[in-house]
CSV table of N, CA and C and ligand atoms in Angstrom, one decimal:
chain,number,residue,atom,x,y,z
A,1,UNK,N,-23.1,14.3,-41.1
A,1,UNK,CA,-23.7,15.4,-40.5
A,1,UNK,C,-24.3,15.0,-39.1
A,2,UNK,N,-24.1,15.9,-38.2
A,2,UNK,CA,-24.7,15.7,-36.8
A,2,UNK,C,-25.4,16.9,-36.3
A,3,UNK,N,-26.4,16.7,-35.5
A,3,UNK,CA,-27.2,17.8,-35.0
A,3,UNK,C,-26.8,18.0,-33.5
A,4,UNK,N,-26.8,19.3,-33.1
A,4,UNK,CA,-26.5,19.7,-31.8
A,4,UNK,C,-27.6,20.6,-31.3
A,5,UNK,N,-28.1,20.4,-30.1
A,5,UNK,CA,-29.3,21.2,-29.6
A,5,UNK,C,-28.9,21.9,-28.3
A,6,UNK,N,-29.3,23.1,-28.2
A,6,UNK,CA,-29.1,23.9,-27.0
A,6,UNK,C,-30.5,24.4,-26.6
A,7,UNK,N,-30.8,24.4,-25.3
A,7,UNK,CA,-32.1,24.7,-24.7
A,7,UNK,C,-31.9,26.0,-23.8
A,8,UNK,N,-32.9,26.8,-23.8
A,8,UNK,CA,-33.0,28.0,-23.0
A,8,UNK,C,-34.4,28.2,-22.5
A,9,UNK,N,-34.6,29.0,-21.5
A,9,UNK,CA,-36.0,29.2,-21.1
A,9,UNK,C,-36.2,30.7,-21.0
A,10,UNK,N,-37.5,31.1,-21.2
A,10,UNK,CA,-37.9,32.5,-21.1
A,10,UNK,C,-39.4,32.5,-20.6
A,11,UNK,N,-39.7,33.6,-20.0
A,11,UNK,CA,-41.1,33.8,-19.5
A,11,UNK,C,-41.7,35.0,-20.2
A,12,UNK,N,-42.9,34.8,-20.6
A,12,UNK,CA,-43.6,35.9,-21.4
A,12,UNK,C,-45.1,35.7,-21.2
A,13,UNK,N,-45.8,36.9,-21.5
A,13,UNK,CA,-47.2,36.9,-21.5
A,13,UNK,C,-47.8,37.0,-22.9
A,14,UNK,N,-49.0,36.5,-23.1
A,14,UNK,CA,-49.7,36.7,-24.4
A,14,UNK,C,-51.2,36.5,-24.2
A,15,UNK,N,-51.9,36.9,-25.2
A,15,UNK,CA,-53.3,36.5,-25.3
A,15,UNK,C,-53.6,36.2,-26.8
A,16,UNK,N,-54.7,35.5,-27.0
A,16,UNK,CA,-55.0,35.2,-28.4
A,16,UNK,C,-56.2,36.0,-28.8
A,17,UNK,N,-56.1,36.7,-29.9
A,17,UNK,CA,-57.2,37.6,-30.4
A,17,UNK,C,-57.0,37.8,-31.9
A,18,UNK,N,-58.2,37.7,-32.6
A,18,UNK,CA,-58.2,38.0,-34.0
A,18,UNK,C,-59.0,39.2,-34.2
A,19,UNK,N,-58.3,40.3,-34.6
A,19,UNK,CA,-59.0,41.6,-34.8
A,19,UNK,C,-60.1,41.6,-35.8
A,20,UNK,N,-60.1,40.6,-36.7
A,20,UNK,CA,-61.2,40.5,-37.7
A,20,UNK,C,-62.5,40.0,-37.1
A,21,UNK,N,-62.4,39.4,-35.9
A,21,UNK,CA,-63.6,38.7,-35.4
A,21,UNK,C,-64.2,39.6,-34.3
A,22,UNK,N,-65.5,39.3,-34.0
A,22,UNK,CA,-66.2,39.9,-32.9
A,22,UNK,C,-65.6,39.4,-31.6
A,23,UNK,N,-66.0,40.1,-30.5
A,23,UNK,CA,-65.6,39.7,-29.1
A,23,UNK,C,-66.1,38.3,-28.9
A,24,UNK,N,-67.4,38.0,-29.3
A,24,UNK,CA,-68.0,36.7,-29.0
A,24,UNK,C,-67.3,35.6,-29.8
A,25,UNK,N,-66.9,35.9,-31.0
A,25,UNK,CA,-66.2,34.9,-31.8
A,25,UNK,C,-64.8,34.6,-31.2
A,26,UNK,N,-64.1,35.6,-30.8
A,26,UNK,CA,-62.8,35.4,-30.1
A,26,UNK,C,-62.9,34.6,-28.9
A,27,UNK,N,-64.0,34.9,-28.1
A,27,UNK,CA,-64.1,34.2,-26.8
A,27,UNK,C,-64.6,32.8,-27.1
A,28,UNK,N,-65.3,32.6,-28.1
A,28,UNK,CA,-65.8,31.2,-28.5
A,28,UNK,C,-64.6,30.4,-28.9
A,29,UNK,N,-63.7,30.9,-29.7
A,29,UNK,CA,-62.6,30.1,-30.3
A,29,UNK,C,-61.4,30.0,-29.3
A,30,UNK,N,-61.1,31.1,-28.6
A,30,UNK,CA,-59.9,31.1,-27.8
A,30,UNK,C,-60.1,30.9,-26.3
A,31,UNK,N,-61.4,31.0,-25.9
A,31,UNK,CA,-61.7,30.8,-24.5
A,31,UNK,C,-61.0,31.7,-23.6
A,32,UNK,N,-60.4,31.2,-22.5
A,32,UNK,CA,-59.7,32.0,-21.5
A,32,UNK,C,-58.5,32.7,-22.1
A,33,UNK,N,-57.9,32.1,-23.2
A,33,UNK,CA,-56.7,32.7,-23.8
A,33,UNK,C,-57.1,34.1,-24.5
A,34,UNK,N,-58.4,34.4,-24.6
A,34,UNK,CA,-58.7,35.6,-25.2
A,34,UNK,C,-58.8,36.8,-24.2
A,35,UNK,N,-58.6,36.5,-23.0
A,35,UNK,CA,-58.7,37.6,-22.0
A,35,UNK,C,-57.5,38.6,-22.2
A,36,UNK,N,-57.9,39.8,-22.4
A,36,UNK,CA,-57.0,40.8,-23.1
A,36,UNK,C,-55.8,41.2,-22.2
A,37,UNK,N,-55.9,41.0,-20.9
A,37,UNK,CA,-54.7,41.4,-20.1
A,37,UNK,C,-53.6,40.3,-20.2
A,38,UNK,N,-54.0,39.2,-20.8
A,38,UNK,CA,-52.9,38.2,-21.0
A,38,UNK,C,-52.7,37.3,-19.8
A,39,UNK,N,-51.9,36.3,-20.1
A,39,UNK,CA,-51.4,35.3,-19.0
A,39,UNK,C,-50.0,34.9,-19.4
A,40,UNK,N,-49.4,34.3,-18.4
A,40,UNK,CA,-48.0,34.0,-18.7
A,40,UNK,C,-47.7,32.5,-18.9
A,41,UNK,N,-46.5,32.3,-19.5
A,41,UNK,CA,-46.0,30.9,-19.7
A,41,UNK,C,-44.5,30.9,-19.4
A,42,UNK,N,-44.0,29.8,-18.9
A,42,UNK,CA,-42.6,29.6,-18.9
A,42,UNK,C,-42.2,28.8,-20.1
A,43,UNK,N,-41.7,29.4,-21.1
A,43,UNK,CA,-41.4,28.7,-22.4
A,43,UNK,C,-40.0,28.1,-22.3
A,44,UNK,N,-39.8,27.1,-23.1
A,44,UNK,CA,-38.5,26.5,-23.4
A,44,UNK,C,-38.2,26.6,-24.9
A,45,UNK,N,-37.1,27.2,-25.2
A,45,UNK,CA,-36.7,27.3,-26.6
A,45,UNK,C,-35.6,26.3,-26.8
A,46,UNK,N,-35.7,25.5,-27.9
A,46,UNK,CA,-34.7,24.5,-28.2
A,46,UNK,C,-34.2,24.9,-29.6
A,47,UNK,N,-32.9,25.1,-29.8
A,47,UNK,CA,-32.3,25.4,-31.1
A,47,UNK,C,-31.4,24.3,-31.5
A,48,UNK,N,-31.6,23.7,-32.7
A,48,UNK,CA,-30.8,22.7,-33.2
A,48,UNK,C,-30.0,23.2,-34.4
A,49,UNK,N,-28.7,22.9,-34.4
A,49,UNK,CA,-27.9,23.2,-35.5
A,49,UNK,C,-27.3,21.9,-36.1
A,50,UNK,N,-27.0,21.9,-37.3
A,50,UNK,CA,-26.5,20.7,-38.0
A,50,UNK,C,-25.2,21.1,-38.8
A,51,UNK,N,-24.3,20.1,-38.7
A,51,UNK,CA,-23.1,20.3,-39.5
A,51,UNK,C,-22.1,19.2,-39.2
A,52,UNK,N,-20.9,19.4,-39.6
A,52,UNK,CA,-19.8,18.4,-39.4
A,52,UNK,C,-19.0,18.9,-38.2
A,53,UNK,N,-18.6,18.0,-37.3
A,53,UNK,CA,-17.7,18.4,-36.2
A,53,UNK,C,-16.4,19.0,-36.8
A,54,UNK,N,-15.9,20.1,-36.2
A,54,UNK,CA,-14.6,20.7,-36.6
A,54,UNK,C,-13.5,19.7,-36.3
A,55,UNK,N,-12.6,19.4,-37.2
A,55,UNK,CA,-11.6,18.4,-37.0
A,55,UNK,C,-10.7,18.8,-35.8
A,56,UNK,N,-10.5,20.0,-35.5
A,56,UNK,CA,-9.6,20.5,-34.5
A,56,UNK,C,-10.3,20.5,-33.1
A,57,UNK,N,-11.5,21.1,-33.1
A,57,UNK,CA,-12.2,21.3,-31.8
A,57,UNK,C,-13.2,20.2,-31.5
A,58,UNK,N,-13.7,19.5,-32.5
A,58,UNK,CA,-14.7,18.5,-32.3
A,58,UNK,C,-16.1,19.1,-32.2
A,59,UNK,N,-16.2,20.4,-32.3
A,59,UNK,CA,-17.5,21.1,-32.2
A,59,UNK,C,-18.2,21.3,-33.5
A,60,UNK,N,-19.5,21.1,-33.5
A,60,UNK,CA,-20.3,21.5,-34.7
A,60,UNK,C,-20.4,23.0,-34.6
A,61,UNK,N,-20.6,23.5,-33.4
A,61,UNK,CA,-20.7,25.0,-33.2
A,61,UNK,C,-20.2,25.2,-31.8
A,62,UNK,N,-19.7,26.4,-31.6
A,62,UNK,CA,-19.2,26.7,-30.2
A,62,UNK,C,-20.5,27.0,-29.4
A,63,UNK,N,-20.6,26.3,-28.3
A,63,UNK,CA,-21.9,26.3,-27.5
A,63,UNK,C,-22.0,27.7,-26.8
A,64,UNK,N,-20.9,28.3,-26.4
A,64,UNK,CA,-21.0,29.6,-25.8
A,64,UNK,C,-21.5,30.6,-26.8
A,65,UNK,N,-21.0,30.5,-28.1
A,65,UNK,CA,-21.5,31.4,-29.1
A,65,UNK,C,-23.0,31.2,-29.4
A,66,UNK,N,-23.4,29.9,-29.4
A,66,UNK,CA,-24.8,29.6,-29.7
A,66,UNK,C,-25.7,30.2,-28.5
A,67,UNK,N,-25.2,30.1,-27.3
A,67,UNK,CA,-25.9,30.6,-26.1
A,67,UNK,C,-26.1,32.1,-26.3
A,68,UNK,N,-25.0,32.8,-26.7
A,68,UNK,CA,-25.0,34.2,-26.8
A,68,UNK,C,-26.0,34.6,-28.0
A,69,UNK,N,-26.0,33.9,-29.1
A,69,UNK,CA,-26.9,34.2,-30.2
A,69,UNK,C,-28.4,34.0,-29.7
A,70,UNK,N,-28.7,32.9,-29.0
A,70,UNK,CA,-30.0,32.7,-28.5
A,70,UNK,C,-30.4,33.8,-27.6
A,71,UNK,N,-29.5,34.2,-26.7
A,71,UNK,CA,-29.8,35.3,-25.8
A,71,UNK,C,-30.1,36.6,-26.5
A,72,UNK,N,-29.2,36.9,-27.4
A,72,UNK,CA,-29.3,38.2,-28.1
A,72,UNK,C,-30.5,38.3,-29.1
A,73,UNK,N,-30.7,37.3,-29.8
A,73,UNK,CA,-31.7,37.3,-30.9
A,73,UNK,C,-33.1,37.0,-30.4
A,74,UNK,N,-33.2,36.2,-29.4
A,74,UNK,CA,-34.6,35.7,-29.0
A,74,UNK,C,-34.9,36.2,-27.6
A,75,UNK,N,-34.1,35.7,-26.6
A,75,UNK,CA,-34.4,36.0,-25.2
A,75,UNK,C,-34.5,37.4,-24.9
A,76,UNK,N,-33.6,38.2,-25.4
A,76,UNK,CA,-33.6,39.6,-25.1
A,76,UNK,C,-34.9,40.3,-25.6
A,77,UNK,N,-35.4,39.8,-26.7
A,77,UNK,CA,-36.6,40.3,-27.2
A,77,UNK,C,-37.9,39.8,-26.5
A,78,UNK,N,-37.9,38.5,-26.1
A,78,UNK,CA,-39.1,37.9,-25.6
A,78,UNK,C,-39.2,37.7,-24.1
A,79,UNK,N,-38.1,37.6,-23.4
A,79,UNK,CA,-38.1,37.3,-22.0
A,79,UNK,C,-38.7,38.4,-21.2
A,80,UNK,N,-39.7,38.1,-20.3
A,80,UNK,CA,-40.3,39.1,-19.5
A,80,UNK,C,-41.0,40.2,-20.3
A,81,UNK,N,-41.6,39.8,-21.4
A,81,UNK,CA,-42.3,40.7,-22.3
A,81,UNK,C,-43.7,40.2,-22.4
A,82,UNK,N,-44.6,41.2,-22.7
A,82,UNK,CA,-45.9,40.9,-23.2
A,82,UNK,C,-45.8,40.8,-24.7
A,83,UNK,N,-45.9,39.6,-25.2
A,83,UNK,CA,-45.6,39.4,-26.6
A,83,UNK,C,-46.5,40.2,-27.6
A,84,UNK,N,-47.8,40.2,-27.3
A,84,UNK,CA,-48.7,41.0,-28.2
A,84,UNK,C,-48.4,42.5,-28.2
A,85,UNK,N,-48.0,43.0,-27.0
A,85,UNK,CA,-47.9,44.4,-26.9
A,85,UNK,C,-46.5,45.0,-27.0
A,86,UNK,N,-45.5,44.1,-26.8
A,86,UNK,CA,-44.1,44.6,-26.8
A,86,UNK,C,-43.2,44.1,-27.9
A,87,UNK,N,-43.6,43.1,-28.6
A,87,UNK,CA,-42.8,42.5,-29.6
A,87,UNK,C,-43.4,42.7,-31.0
A,88,UNK,N,-42.6,43.4,-31.8
A,88,UNK,CA,-43.1,43.9,-33.1
A,88,UNK,C,-43.8,42.8,-34.0
A,89,UNK,N,-43.2,41.7,-34.1
A,89,UNK,CA,-43.7,40.7,-35.0
A,89,UNK,C,-45.0,40.1,-34.5
A,90,UNK,N,-45.4,40.4,-33.3
A,90,UNK,CA,-46.7,39.9,-32.8
A,90,UNK,C,-47.8,41.0,-32.7
A,91,UNK,N,-47.5,42.1,-33.2
A,91,UNK,CA,-48.5,43.2,-33.2
A,91,UNK,C,-49.7,42.8,-34.0
A,92,UNK,N,-49.5,42.0,-35.1
A,92,UNK,CA,-50.6,41.6,-36.0
A,92,UNK,C,-50.7,40.1,-36.1
A,93,UNK,N,-49.7,39.4,-35.6
A,93,UNK,CA,-49.6,37.9,-35.7
A,93,UNK,C,-49.9,37.4,-34.3
A,94,UNK,N,-50.9,36.5,-34.1
A,94,UNK,CA,-51.2,35.9,-32.8
A,94,UNK,C,-50.0,35.1,-32.3
A,95,UNK,N,-49.6,35.4,-31.1
A,95,UNK,CA,-48.4,34.7,-30.5
A,95,UNK,C,-48.7,33.3,-30.0
A,96,UNK,N,-49.2,32.4,-30.8
A,96,UNK,CA,-49.3,31.0,-30.5
A,96,UNK,C,-47.9,30.4,-30.4
A,97,UNK,N,-47.9,29.2,-29.8
A,97,UNK,CA,-46.6,28.5,-29.8
A,97,UNK,C,-46.0,28.3,-31.2
A,98,UNK,N,-46.9,28.0,-32.1
A,98,UNK,CA,-46.5,27.8,-33.5
A,98,UNK,C,-45.9,29.1,-34.1
A,99,UNK,N,-46.5,30.2,-33.9
A,99,UNK,CA,-46.0,31.5,-34.4
A,99,UNK,C,-44.7,31.9,-33.7
A,100,UNK,N,-44.6,31.6,-32.4
A,100,UNK,CA,-43.4,32.0,-31.7
A,100,UNK,C,-42.2,31.2,-32.3
A,101,UNK,N,-42.5,29.9,-32.6
A,101,UNK,CA,-41.4,29.0,-33.1
A,101,UNK,C,-40.9,29.6,-34.5
A,102,UNK,N,-41.9,30.0,-35.3
A,102,UNK,CA,-41.5,30.5,-36.7
A,102,UNK,C,-40.8,31.8,-36.5
A,103,UNK,N,-41.2,32.7,-35.6
A,103,UNK,CA,-40.6,34.0,-35.4
A,103,UNK,C,-39.2,33.8,-34.8
A,104,UNK,N,-39.0,32.9,-33.9
A,104,UNK,CA,-37.7,32.6,-33.3
A,104,UNK,C,-36.8,32.1,-34.4
A,105,UNK,N,-37.3,31.2,-35.3
A,105,UNK,CA,-36.5,30.7,-36.4
A,105,UNK,C,-36.0,31.9,-37.3
A,106,UNK,N,-36.9,32.8,-37.6
A,106,UNK,CA,-36.6,33.9,-38.5
A,106,UNK,C,-35.5,34.8,-37.9
A,107,UNK,N,-35.6,35.0,-36.6
A,107,UNK,CA,-34.6,35.8,-35.9
A,107,UNK,C,-33.2,35.1,-35.9
A,108,UNK,N,-33.2,33.8,-35.7
A,108,UNK,CA,-32.0,33.0,-35.6
A,108,UNK,C,-31.4,32.8,-37.0
A,109,UNK,N,-32.2,32.6,-38.0
A,109,UNK,CA,-31.7,32.3,-39.3
A,109,UNK,C,-30.9,33.4,-39.9
A,110,UNK,N,-31.2,34.6,-39.4
A,110,UNK,CA,-30.4,35.7,-39.9
A,110,UNK,C,-28.9,35.7,-39.4
A,111,UNK,N,-28.6,34.9,-38.4
A,111,UNK,CA,-27.3,34.9,-37.8
A,111,UNK,C,-26.6,33.5,-37.9
A,112,UNK,N,-27.4,32.4,-37.6
A,112,UNK,CA,-26.8,31.1,-37.7
A,112,UNK,C,-26.7,30.7,-39.1
A,113,UNK,N,-25.5,30.1,-39.5
A,113,UNK,CA,-25.3,29.6,-40.9
A,113,UNK,C,-24.8,30.7,-41.8
A,114,UNK,N,-24.5,31.9,-41.3
A,114,UNK,CA,-24.0,32.9,-42.2
A,114,UNK,C,-22.5,32.8,-42.4
A,115,UNK,N,-21.8,32.2,-41.5
A,115,UNK,CA,-20.4,32.1,-41.6
A,115,UNK,C,-19.6,33.3,-41.3
A,116,UNK,N,-18.4,33.2,-41.0
A,116,UNK,CA,-17.5,34.3,-40.8
A,116,UNK,C,-16.3,34.2,-41.6
A,117,UNK,N,-16.0,35.2,-42.4
A,117,UNK,CA,-14.8,35.1,-43.3
A,117,UNK,C,-14.8,33.9,-44.2
A,118,UNK,N,-16.0,33.6,-44.7
A,118,UNK,CA,-16.1,32.5,-45.7
A,118,UNK,C,-16.0,31.1,-45.1
A,119,UNK,N,-15.9,31.0,-43.8
A,119,UNK,CA,-15.8,29.6,-43.2
A,119,UNK,C,-17.1,28.9,-43.2
A,120,UNK,N,-17.0,27.6,-43.4
A,120,UNK,CA,-18.2,26.8,-43.3
A,120,UNK,C,-18.7,26.7,-41.9
A,121,UNK,N,-20.0,26.8,-41.7
A,121,UNK,CA,-20.5,26.8,-40.3
A,121,UNK,C,-21.7,25.9,-40.3
A,122,UNK,N,-22.1,25.6,-39.0
A,122,UNK,CA,-23.3,24.8,-38.9
A,122,UNK,C,-24.5,25.6,-39.4
A,123,UNK,N,-25.5,24.9,-39.8
A,123,UNK,CA,-26.8,25.5,-40.3
A,123,UNK,C,-27.9,25.3,-39.2
A,124,UNK,N,-28.7,26.3,-39.2
A,124,UNK,CA,-29.9,26.1,-38.4
A,124,UNK,C,-30.8,25.0,-38.9
A,125,UNK,N,-31.1,24.1,-38.0
A,125,UNK,CA,-31.8,22.9,-38.5
A,125,UNK,C,-33.3,22.8,-38.0
A,126,UNK,N,-33.5,23.3,-36.7
A,126,UNK,CA,-34.8,23.1,-36.1
A,126,UNK,C,-34.9,24.1,-34.9
A,127,UNK,N,-36.1,24.6,-34.8
A,127,UNK,CA,-36.4,25.4,-33.6
A,127,UNK,C,-37.7,24.8,-33.0
A,128,UNK,N,-37.6,24.5,-31.7
A,128,UNK,CA,-38.7,24.0,-30.9
A,128,UNK,C,-39.1,25.1,-29.9
A,129,UNK,N,-40.3,25.3,-29.7
A,129,UNK,CA,-40.8,26.2,-28.6
A,129,UNK,C,-41.8,25.4,-27.8
A,130,UNK,N,-41.5,25.1,-26.5
A,130,UNK,CA,-42.4,24.4,-25.6
A,130,UNK,C,-43.2,25.5,-24.8
A,131,UNK,N,-44.5,25.4,-24.9
A,131,UNK,CA,-45.3,26.3,-24.0
A,131,UNK,C,-45.5,25.7,-22.6
A,132,UNK,N,-45.6,24.4,-22.6
A,132,UNK,CA,-45.6,23.6,-21.4
A,132,UNK,C,-44.8,22.4,-21.7
A,133,UNK,N,-44.5,21.6,-20.6
A,133,UNK,CA,-43.7,20.3,-20.9
A,133,UNK,C,-44.4,19.4,-21.9
A,134,UNK,N,-45.8,19.6,-22.0
A,134,UNK,CA,-46.6,18.7,-22.8
A,134,UNK,C,-46.8,19.2,-24.2
A,135,UNK,N,-46.6,20.4,-24.5
A,135,UNK,CA,-46.9,21.0,-25.8
A,135,UNK,C,-45.7,21.8,-26.3
A,136,UNK,N,-45.4,21.4,-27.6
A,136,UNK,CA,-44.3,22.2,-28.3
A,136,UNK,C,-44.7,22.3,-29.7
A,137,UNK,N,-44.1,23.3,-30.4
A,137,UNK,CA,-44.2,23.5,-31.8
A,137,UNK,C,-42.8,23.4,-32.4
A,138,UNK,N,-42.7,22.9,-33.5
A,138,UNK,CA,-41.4,22.6,-34.1
A,138,UNK,C,-41.4,23.2,-35.5
A,139,UNK,N,-40.3,24.0,-35.9
A,139,UNK,CA,-40.2,24.6,-37.2
A,139,UNK,C,-38.8,24.3,-37.8
A,140,UNK,N,-38.8,23.9,-39.0
A,140,UNK,CA,-37.5,23.6,-39.7
A,140,UNK,C,-37.3,24.5,-40.9
A,141,UNK,N,-38.1,25.6,-41.0
A,141,UNK,CA,-37.9,26.5,-42.1
A,141,UNK,C,-38.8,26.1,-43.3
A,142,UNK,N,-38.8,26.9,-44.3
A,142,UNK,CA,-39.5,26.5,-45.5
A,142,UNK,C,-41.0,26.5,-45.3
A,143,UNK,N,-41.7,25.8,-46.1
A,143,UNK,CA,-43.2,25.8,-46.0
A,143,UNK,C,-43.7,24.7,-45.1
B,201,NI,NI1,-51.2,30.9,-23.3
């Protein structure tokens, strides 16, 4: 088995807020990130698939196909969006880097690894979301 990773970037706004808490508690825990108009990040999404190279093409997965899947399933939903206000899965879930990675995994897992006409295909192995070059969250599915 070998893993193959593709990277893409998107820009989005967010803020951190827990509706169960008071204004003071939100400001205490989240600091500037609690400012309700939000702030932006240039995120990097890394998607890793795992499988065996096809004996004919040498590909684990067609990289153009993977690019299109990432574009359609994640970037089209997240890029140039206010995540809290415009993306359904973050209406009640705080769009931290961790939660964005889990949500991107959920979106991609519905498409990657499903196969076409019963053919064996690469499996989704890992999703990383970088909020800055220094900070990323990684999700491999499961608990
Ligand atoms: Ni932020």
